[in-house]
């Protein structure tokens, strides 16, 4: 194991995200720049999902320094929300990728970030029970799941999936809420990558600031 980290960002690209499209692009790009500025080595996978393409890989396990910013050409909201399919496939794909890496090079921290504004409504391959089991197994191995949601029902659903409330953040569906959510997540993840915190966790004051 190494001091390097891997970050996966699973990004909701469904039609309801259209109203905050530019904010999401800006939030992700700020997040990316802050992670790239950190001295610790790391890799990133960026996946966006909707019912037309439940798992579109934009960046596949690339060194952070090589990851390109998100653009309006890449991020085009549309369709509905196969959240379970995206999560299930993402976890299995990352599991396979990590298993293929020699122990000496395998990331010591795995941080899985989900950003959405809606409740599951379109999955065909995975259901809540299967995804919950996958999340439970990976959390037991030390993976950390961070859930950023602009929808209360989806936020509550994350708890039922086994994503801890401490690492979940409900944000207002507007520029300020979006910006605060990305900024808080970025800071917490940088602390984890640096080894200066034991977990990604949001306090009540931070929750209030993202409303």
PDB file of C-alpha atoms in Angstrom:
ATOM      1  CA  UNK A   1       0.000   0.000   0.000  1.00  0.00           C
ATOM      2  CA  UNK A   2       1.099   3.555  -0.646  1.00  0.00           C
ATOM      3  CA  UNK A   3       0.251   7.072   0.507  1.00  0.00           C
ATOM      4  CA  UNK A   4      -1.520   7.697  -2.773  1.00  0.00           C
ATOM      5  CA  UNK A   5      -5.287   8.071  -2.972  1.00  0.00           C
ATOM      6  CA  UNK A   6      -7.901   7.319  -5.581  1.00  0.00           C
ATOM      7  CA  UNK A   7     -10.983   9.505  -6.043  1.00  0.00           C
ATOM      8  CA  UNK A   8     -14.014   8.471  -8.061  1.00  0.00           C
ATOM      9  CA  UNK A   9     -16.618  11.130  -8.849  1.00  0.00           C
ATOM     10  CA  UNK A  10     -19.973   9.742  -9.957  1.00  0.00           C
ATOM     11  CA  UNK A  11     -21.837  12.698 -11.419  1.00  0.00           C
ATOM     12  CA  UNK A  12     -25.570  12.902 -12.064  1.00  0.00           C
ATOM     13  CA  UNK A  13     -26.053  14.141 -15.637  1.00  0.00           C
ATOM     14  CA  UNK A  14     -29.870  13.857 -15.668  1.00  0.00           C
ATOM     15  CA  UNK A  15     -32.278  16.447 -17.017  1.00  0.00           C
ATOM     16  CA  UNK A  16     -33.110  17.959 -13.643  1.00  0.00           C
ATOM     17  CA  UNK A  17     -29.483  19.081 -13.293  1.00  0.00           C
ATOM     18  CA  UNK A  18     -29.934  21.531 -16.195  1.00  0.00           C
ATOM     19  CA  UNK A  19     -30.780  24.428 -13.892  1.00  0.00           C
ATOM     20  CA  UNK A  20     -27.391  24.150 -12.159  1.00  0.00           C
ATOM     21  CA  UNK A  21     -25.374  22.927 -15.140  1.00  0.00           C
ATOM     22  CA  UNK A  22     -22.849  25.773 -15.144  1.00  0.00           C
ATOM     23  CA  UNK A  23     -22.585  25.623 -11.353  1.00  0.00           C
ATOM     24  CA  UNK A  24     -21.827  21.891 -11.414  1.00  0.00           C
ATOM     25  CA  UNK A  25     -19.154  22.376 -14.063  1.00  0.00           C
ATOM     26  CA  UNK A  26     -17.584  25.203 -12.078  1.00  0.00           C
ATOM     27  CA  UNK A  27     -17.834  23.300  -8.807  1.00  0.00           C
ATOM     28  CA  UNK A  28     -16.195  20.200 -10.196  1.00  0.00           C
ATOM     29  CA  UNK A  29     -13.431  22.186 -11.882  1.00  0.00           C
ATOM     30  CA  UNK A  30     -12.630  24.029  -8.647  1.00  0.00           C
ATOM     31  CA  UNK A  31     -12.627  20.699  -6.813  1.00  0.00           C
ATOM     32  CA  UNK A  32     -10.276  19.254  -9.436  1.00  0.00           C
ATOM     33  CA  UNK A  33      -7.867  22.197  -9.282  1.00  0.00           C
ATOM     34  CA  UNK A  34      -7.681  21.956  -5.498  1.00  0.00           C
ATOM     35  CA  UNK A  35      -6.968  18.222  -5.619  1.00  0.00           C
ATOM     36  CA  UNK A  36      -4.331  18.770  -8.305  1.00  0.00           C
ATOM     37  CA  UNK A  37      -2.648  21.371  -6.084  1.00  0.00           C
ATOM     38  CA  UNK A  38      -2.273  18.936  -3.186  1.00  0.00           C
ATOM     39  CA  UNK A  39       1.229  17.448  -2.858  1.00  0.00           C
ATOM     40  CA  UNK A  40       0.085  13.877  -2.241  1.00  0.00           C
ATOM     41  CA  UNK A  41      -0.078  11.547  -5.284  1.00  0.00           C
ATOM     42  CA  UNK A  42      -3.482  10.489  -6.503  1.00  0.00           C
ATOM     43  CA  UNK A  43      -5.654   9.295  -9.346  1.00  0.00           C
ATOM     44  CA  UNK A  44      -9.192  10.183 -10.386  1.00  0.00           C
ATOM     45  CA  UNK A  45     -12.054   8.552 -12.234  1.00  0.00           C
ATOM     46  CA  UNK A  46     -14.941  10.713 -13.473  1.00  0.00           C
ATOM     47  CA  UNK A  47     -18.180   9.047 -14.529  1.00  0.00           C
ATOM     48  CA  UNK A  48     -21.454  10.718 -15.461  1.00  0.00           C
ATOM     49  CA  UNK A  49     -24.775   8.921 -15.632  1.00  0.00           C
ATOM     50  CA  UNK A  50     -28.341   9.176 -16.928  1.00  0.00           C
ATOM     51  CA  UNK A  51     -30.846   6.712 -18.365  1.00  0.00           C
ATOM     52  CA  UNK A  52     -29.521   7.146 -21.912  1.00  0.00           C
ATOM     53  CA  UNK A  53     -26.028   6.175 -20.740  1.00  0.00           C
ATOM     54  CA  UNK A  54     -26.006   4.814 -17.168  1.00  0.00           C
ATOM     55  CA  UNK A  55     -22.220   4.776 -16.968  1.00  0.00           C
ATOM     56  CA  UNK A  56     -20.213   7.100 -19.183  1.00  0.00           C
ATOM     57  CA  UNK A  57     -16.548   7.147 -18.198  1.00  0.00           C
ATOM     58  CA  UNK A  58     -15.007  10.555 -18.876  1.00  0.00           C
ATOM     59  CA  UNK A  59     -11.689   9.989 -17.088  1.00  0.00           C
ATOM     60  CA  UNK A  60     -10.487   6.501 -16.190  1.00  0.00           C
ATOM     61  CA  UNK A  61      -8.119   6.198 -13.218  1.00  0.00           C
ATOM     62  CA  UNK A  62      -5.868   8.979 -14.502  1.00  0.00           C
ATOM     63  CA  UNK A  63      -3.170  10.738 -12.470  1.00  0.00           C
ATOM     64  CA  UNK A  64      -4.760  13.870 -11.031  1.00  0.00           C
ATOM     65  CA  UNK A  65      -2.342  16.131 -12.898  1.00  0.00           C
ATOM     66  CA  UNK A  66      -3.588  14.720 -16.219  1.00  0.00           C
ATOM     67  CA  UNK A  67      -7.323  15.167 -15.630  1.00  0.00           C
ATOM     68  CA  UNK A  68      -8.945  17.782 -17.866  1.00  0.00           C
ATOM     69  CA  UNK A  69     -11.619  20.175 -16.584  1.00  0.00           C
ATOM     70  CA  UNK A  70     -15.277  19.470 -17.241  1.00  0.00           C
ATOM     71  CA  UNK A  71     -16.852  21.447 -20.106  1.00  0.00           C
ATOM     72  CA  UNK A  72     -20.300  22.400 -21.399  1.00  0.00           C
ATOM     73  CA  UNK A  73     -19.656  20.074 -24.331  1.00  0.00           C
ATOM     74  CA  UNK A  74     -19.046  17.121 -21.998  1.00  0.00           C
ATOM     75  CA  UNK A  75     -21.665  17.765 -19.327  1.00  0.00           C
ATOM     76  CA  UNK A  76     -25.084  17.928 -21.006  1.00  0.00           C
ATOM     77  CA  UNK A  77     -28.006  17.144 -18.645  1.00  0.00           C
ATOM     78  CA  UNK A  78     -30.703  14.851 -20.023  1.00  0.00           C
ATOM     79  CA  UNK A  79     -33.034  11.924 -19.215  1.00  0.00           C
ATOM     80  CA  UNK A  80     -33.690  10.207 -15.859  1.00  0.00           C
ATOM     81  CA  UNK A  81     -31.812   8.737 -12.870  1.00  0.00           C
ATOM     82  CA  UNK A  82     -30.390   5.164 -12.831  1.00  0.00           C
ATOM     83  CA  UNK A  83     -28.446   5.835  -9.628  1.00  0.00           C
ATOM     84  CA  UNK A  84     -28.281   2.199  -8.487  1.00  0.00           C
ATOM     85  CA  UNK A  85     -26.991   1.008 -11.861  1.00  0.00           C
ATOM     86  CA  UNK A  86     -24.314   3.710 -11.902  1.00  0.00           C
ATOM     87  CA  UNK A  87     -23.246   3.012  -8.320  1.00  0.00           C
ATOM     88  CA  UNK A  88     -23.249  -0.746  -8.692  1.00  0.00           C
ATOM     89  CA  UNK A  89     -21.273  -0.783 -11.901  1.00  0.00           C
ATOM     90  CA  UNK A  90     -18.899   1.866 -10.586  1.00  0.00           C
ATOM     91  CA  UNK A  91     -18.099  -0.110  -7.463  1.00  0.00           C
ATOM     92  CA  UNK A  92     -17.514  -3.336  -9.386  1.00  0.00           C
ATOM     93  CA  UNK A  93     -15.357  -1.611 -12.002  1.00  0.00           C
ATOM     94  CA  UNK A  94     -13.237   0.067  -9.343  1.00  0.00           C
ATOM     95  CA  UNK A  95     -12.935  -3.198  -7.421  1.00  0.00           C
ATOM     96  CA  UNK A  96     -11.542  -4.898 -10.539  1.00  0.00           C
ATOM     97  CA  UNK A  97      -9.174  -2.020 -11.270  1.00  0.00           C
ATOM     98  CA  UNK A  98      -7.771  -1.991  -7.732  1.00  0.00           C
ATOM     99  CA  UNK A  99      -7.365  -5.774  -7.679  1.00  0.00           C
ATOM    100  CA  UNK A 100      -5.160  -5.560 -10.767  1.00  0.00           C
ATOM    101  CA  UNK A 101      -2.725  -3.115  -9.123  1.00  0.00           C
ATOM    102  CA  UNK A 102       0.281  -4.610  -7.277  1.00  0.00           C
ATOM    103  CA  UNK A 103       0.064  -4.220  -3.511  1.00  0.00           C
ATOM    104  CA  UNK A 104       3.034  -1.853  -3.449  1.00  0.00           C
ATOM    105  CA  UNK A 105       1.261   0.568  -5.808  1.00  0.00           C
ATOM    106  CA  UNK A 106      -2.347   0.210  -4.682  1.00  0.00           C
ATOM    107  CA  UNK A 107      -3.910   3.395  -3.257  1.00  0.00           C
ATOM    108  CA  UNK A 108      -4.166   3.415   0.513  1.00  0.00           C
ATOM    109  CA  UNK A 109      -7.270   5.617   0.444  1.00  0.00           C
ATOM    110  CA  UNK A 110     -10.285   5.123  -1.794  1.00  0.00           C
ATOM    111  CA  UNK A 111     -12.763   8.004  -1.839  1.00  0.00           C
ATOM    112  CA  UNK A 112     -16.010   7.562  -3.768  1.00  0.00           C
ATOM    113  CA  UNK A 113     -17.970  10.781  -4.315  1.00  0.00           C
ATOM    114  CA  UNK A 114     -21.574  10.749  -5.565  1.00  0.00           C
ATOM    115  CA  UNK A 115     -23.199  14.010  -6.704  1.00  0.00           C
ATOM    116  CA  UNK A 116     -26.926  13.990  -7.523  1.00  0.00           C
ATOM    117  CA  UNK A 117     -30.102  16.018  -7.339  1.00  0.00           C
ATOM    118  CA  UNK A 118     -32.653  13.255  -7.677  1.00  0.00           C
ATOM    119  CA  UNK A 119     -33.982   9.975  -6.400  1.00  0.00           C
ATOM    120  CA  UNK A 120     -33.327   6.680  -8.158  1.00  0.00           C
ATOM    121  CA  UNK A 121     -35.964   6.066 -10.843  1.00  0.00           C
ATOM    122  CA  UNK A 122     -34.476   4.224 -13.817  1.00  0.00           C
ATOM    123  CA  UNK A 123     -32.127   1.359 -12.852  1.00  0.00           C
ATOM    124  CA  UNK A 124     -32.511  -1.999 -14.570  1.00  0.00           C
ATOM    125  CA  UNK A 125     -29.523  -4.059 -13.449  1.00  0.00           C
ATOM    126  CA  UNK A 126     -28.995  -3.178  -9.771  1.00  0.00           C
ATOM    127  CA  UNK A 127     -31.451  -2.654  -6.934  1.00  0.00           C
ATOM    128  CA  UNK A 128     -31.119  -1.134  -3.467  1.00  0.00           C
ATOM    129  CA  UNK A 129     -30.382  -4.465  -1.779  1.00  0.00           C
ATOM    130  CA  UNK A 130     -27.511  -5.308  -4.098  1.00  0.00           C
ATOM    131  CA  UNK A 131     -25.980  -1.844  -3.984  1.00  0.00           C
ATOM    132  CA  UNK A 132     -26.285  -1.740  -0.197  1.00  0.00           C
ATOM    133  CA  UNK A 133     -24.407  -5.020   0.057  1.00  0.00           C
ATOM    134  CA  UNK A 134     -21.646  -3.722  -2.205  1.00  0.00           C
ATOM    135  CA  UNK A 135     -21.287  -0.497  -0.214  1.00  0.00           C
ATOM    136  CA  UNK A 136     -21.211  -2.392   3.079  1.00  0.00           C
ATOM    137  CA  UNK A 137     -18.496  -4.737   1.813  1.00  0.00           C
ATOM    138  CA  UNK A 138     -16.353  -1.897   0.497  1.00  0.00           C
ATOM    139  CA  UNK A 139     -16.744   0.239   3.600  1.00  0.00           C
ATOM    140  CA  UNK A 140     -15.505  -2.728   5.612  1.00  0.00           C
ATOM    141  CA  UNK A 141     -12.402  -2.687   3.406  1.00  0.00           C
ATOM    142  CA  UNK A 142     -11.865   1.002   4.134  1.00  0.00           C
ATOM    143  CA  UNK A 143     -13.472   2.666   1.133  1.00  0.00           C
ATOM    144  CA  UNK A 144     -15.118   5.984   1.968  1.00  0.00           C
ATOM    145  CA  UNK A 145     -18.341   7.090   0.306  1.00  0.00           C
ATOM    146  CA  UNK A 146     -19.223  10.793   0.163  1.00  0.00           C
ATOM    147  CA  UNK A 147     -22.739  11.712  -0.948  1.00  0.00           C
ATOM    148  CA  UNK A 148     -23.628  15.241  -2.075  1.00  0.00           C
ATOM    149  CA  UNK A 149     -27.326  15.693  -2.821  1.00  0.00           C
ATOM    150  CA  UNK A 150     -29.623  18.552  -3.774  1.00  0.00           C
ATOM    151  CA  UNK A 151     -32.675  16.385  -3.072  1.00  0.00           C
ATOM    152  CA  UNK A 152     -33.870  15.392   0.419  1.00  0.00           C
ATOM    153  CA  UNK A 153     -35.363  12.086  -0.738  1.00  0.00           C
ATOM    154  CA  UNK A 154     -32.087  11.085  -2.395  1.00  0.00           C
ATOM    155  CA  UNK A 155     -30.196  12.186   0.722  1.00  0.00           C
ATOM    156  CA  UNK A 156     -32.401   9.912   2.837  1.00  0.00           C
ATOM    157  CA  UNK A 157     -31.995   7.094   0.317  1.00  0.00           C
ATOM    158  CA  UNK A 158     -28.221   7.333   0.698  1.00  0.00           C
ATOM    159  CA  UNK A 159     -28.608   6.474   4.377  1.00  0.00           C
ATOM    160  CA  UNK A 160     -30.657   3.404   3.469  1.00  0.00           C
ATOM    161  CA  UNK A 161     -27.855   2.346   1.126  1.00  0.00           C
ATOM    162  CA  UNK A 162     -25.390   2.409   4.004  1.00  0.00           C
ATOM    163  CA  UNK A 163     -23.635   5.668   3.187  1.00  0.00           C
ATOM    164  CA  UNK A 164     -23.112   7.309   6.561  1.00  0.00           C
ATOM    165  CA  UNK A 165     -24.957  10.499   7.430  1.00  0.00           C
ATOM    166  CA  UNK A 166     -21.682  12.084   8.582  1.00  0.00           C
ATOM    167  CA  UNK A 167     -20.278  11.787   5.069  1.00  0.00           C
ATOM    168  CA  UNK A 168     -23.484  12.910   3.315  1.00  0.00           C
ATOM    169  CA  UNK A 169     -24.324  16.543   2.610  1.00  0.00           C
ATOM    170  CA  UNK A 170     -27.632  18.038   1.506  1.00  0.00           C
ATOM    171  CA  UNK A 171     -27.100  21.255  -0.447  1.00  0.00           C
ATOM    172  CA  UNK A 172     -29.376  23.950  -1.834  1.00  0.00           C
ATOM    173  CA  UNK A 173     -30.053  23.610  -5.544  1.00  0.00           C
ATOM    174  CA  UNK A 174     -28.516  26.946  -6.471  1.00  0.00           C
ATOM    175  CA  UNK A 175     -25.052  28.333  -7.122  1.00  0.00           C
ATOM    176  CA  UNK A 176     -24.168  29.058  -3.511  1.00  0.00           C
ATOM    177  CA  UNK A 177     -25.314  25.667  -2.244  1.00  0.00           C
ATOM    178  CA  UNK A 178     -23.517  23.870  -5.065  1.00  0.00           C
ATOM    179  CA  UNK A 179     -20.304  25.844  -4.556  1.00  0.00           C
ATOM    180  CA  UNK A 180     -20.304  25.245  -0.801  1.00  0.00           C
ATOM    181  CA  UNK A 181     -20.888  21.513  -1.249  1.00  0.00           C
ATOM    182  CA  UNK A 182     -17.988  21.092  -3.688  1.00  0.00           C
ATOM    183  CA  UNK A 183     -15.731  23.268  -1.534  1.00  0.00           C
ATOM    184  CA  UNK A 184     -16.489  21.389   1.675  1.00  0.00           C
ATOM    185  CA  UNK A 185     -16.025  18.010  -0.014  1.00  0.00           C
ATOM    186  CA  UNK A 186     -12.751  19.140  -1.547  1.00  0.00           C
ATOM    187  CA  UNK A 187     -11.358  20.345   1.759  1.00  0.00           C
ATOM    188  CA  UNK A 188     -12.372  17.168   3.593  1.00  0.00           C
ATOM    189  CA  UNK A 189     -10.874  14.978   0.878  1.00  0.00           C
ATOM    190  CA  UNK A 190      -7.614  16.920   0.904  1.00  0.00           C
ATOM    191  CA  UNK A 191      -7.407  16.367   4.658  1.00  0.00           C
ATOM    192  CA  UNK A 192      -7.947  12.632   4.176  1.00  0.00           C
ATOM    193  CA  UNK A 193      -5.358  12.462   1.424  1.00  0.00           C
ATOM    194  CA  UNK A 194      -2.868  14.263   3.661  1.00  0.00           C
ATOM    195  CA  UNK A 195      -3.646  11.949   6.568  1.00  0.00           C
ATOM    196  CA  UNK A 196      -4.664  14.832   8.838  1.00  0.00           C
ATOM    197  CA  UNK A 197      -8.178  13.481   9.443  1.00  0.00           C
ATOM    198  CA  UNK A 198      -9.556  10.017  10.107  1.00  0.00           C
ATOM    199  CA  UNK A 199     -12.673  10.333   7.953  1.00  0.00           C
ATOM    200  CA  UNK A 200     -14.653  12.594   5.678  1.00  0.00           C
ATOM    201  CA  UNK A 201     -17.335  14.057   7.937  1.00  0.00           C
ATOM    202  CA  UNK A 202     -19.460  17.201   7.781  1.00  0.00           C
ATOM    203  CA  UNK A 203     -20.504  19.003  10.963  1.00  0.00           C
ATOM    204  CA  UNK A 204     -23.808  20.764  11.579  1.00  0.00           C
ATOM    205  CA  UNK A 205     -22.403  24.205  10.865  1.00  0.00           C
ATOM    206  CA  UNK A 206     -21.131  23.046   7.500  1.00  0.00           C
ATOM    207  CA  UNK A 207     -24.494  21.492   6.735  1.00  0.00           C
ATOM    208  CA  UNK A 208     -26.198  24.757   7.491  1.00  0.00           C
ATOM    209  CA  UNK A 209     -23.836  26.684   5.233  1.00  0.00           C
ATOM    210  CA  UNK A 210     -24.753  24.481   2.254  1.00  0.00           C
ATOM    211  CA  UNK A 211     -28.493  25.026   2.521  1.00  0.00           C
TER     212      UNK A 211
END
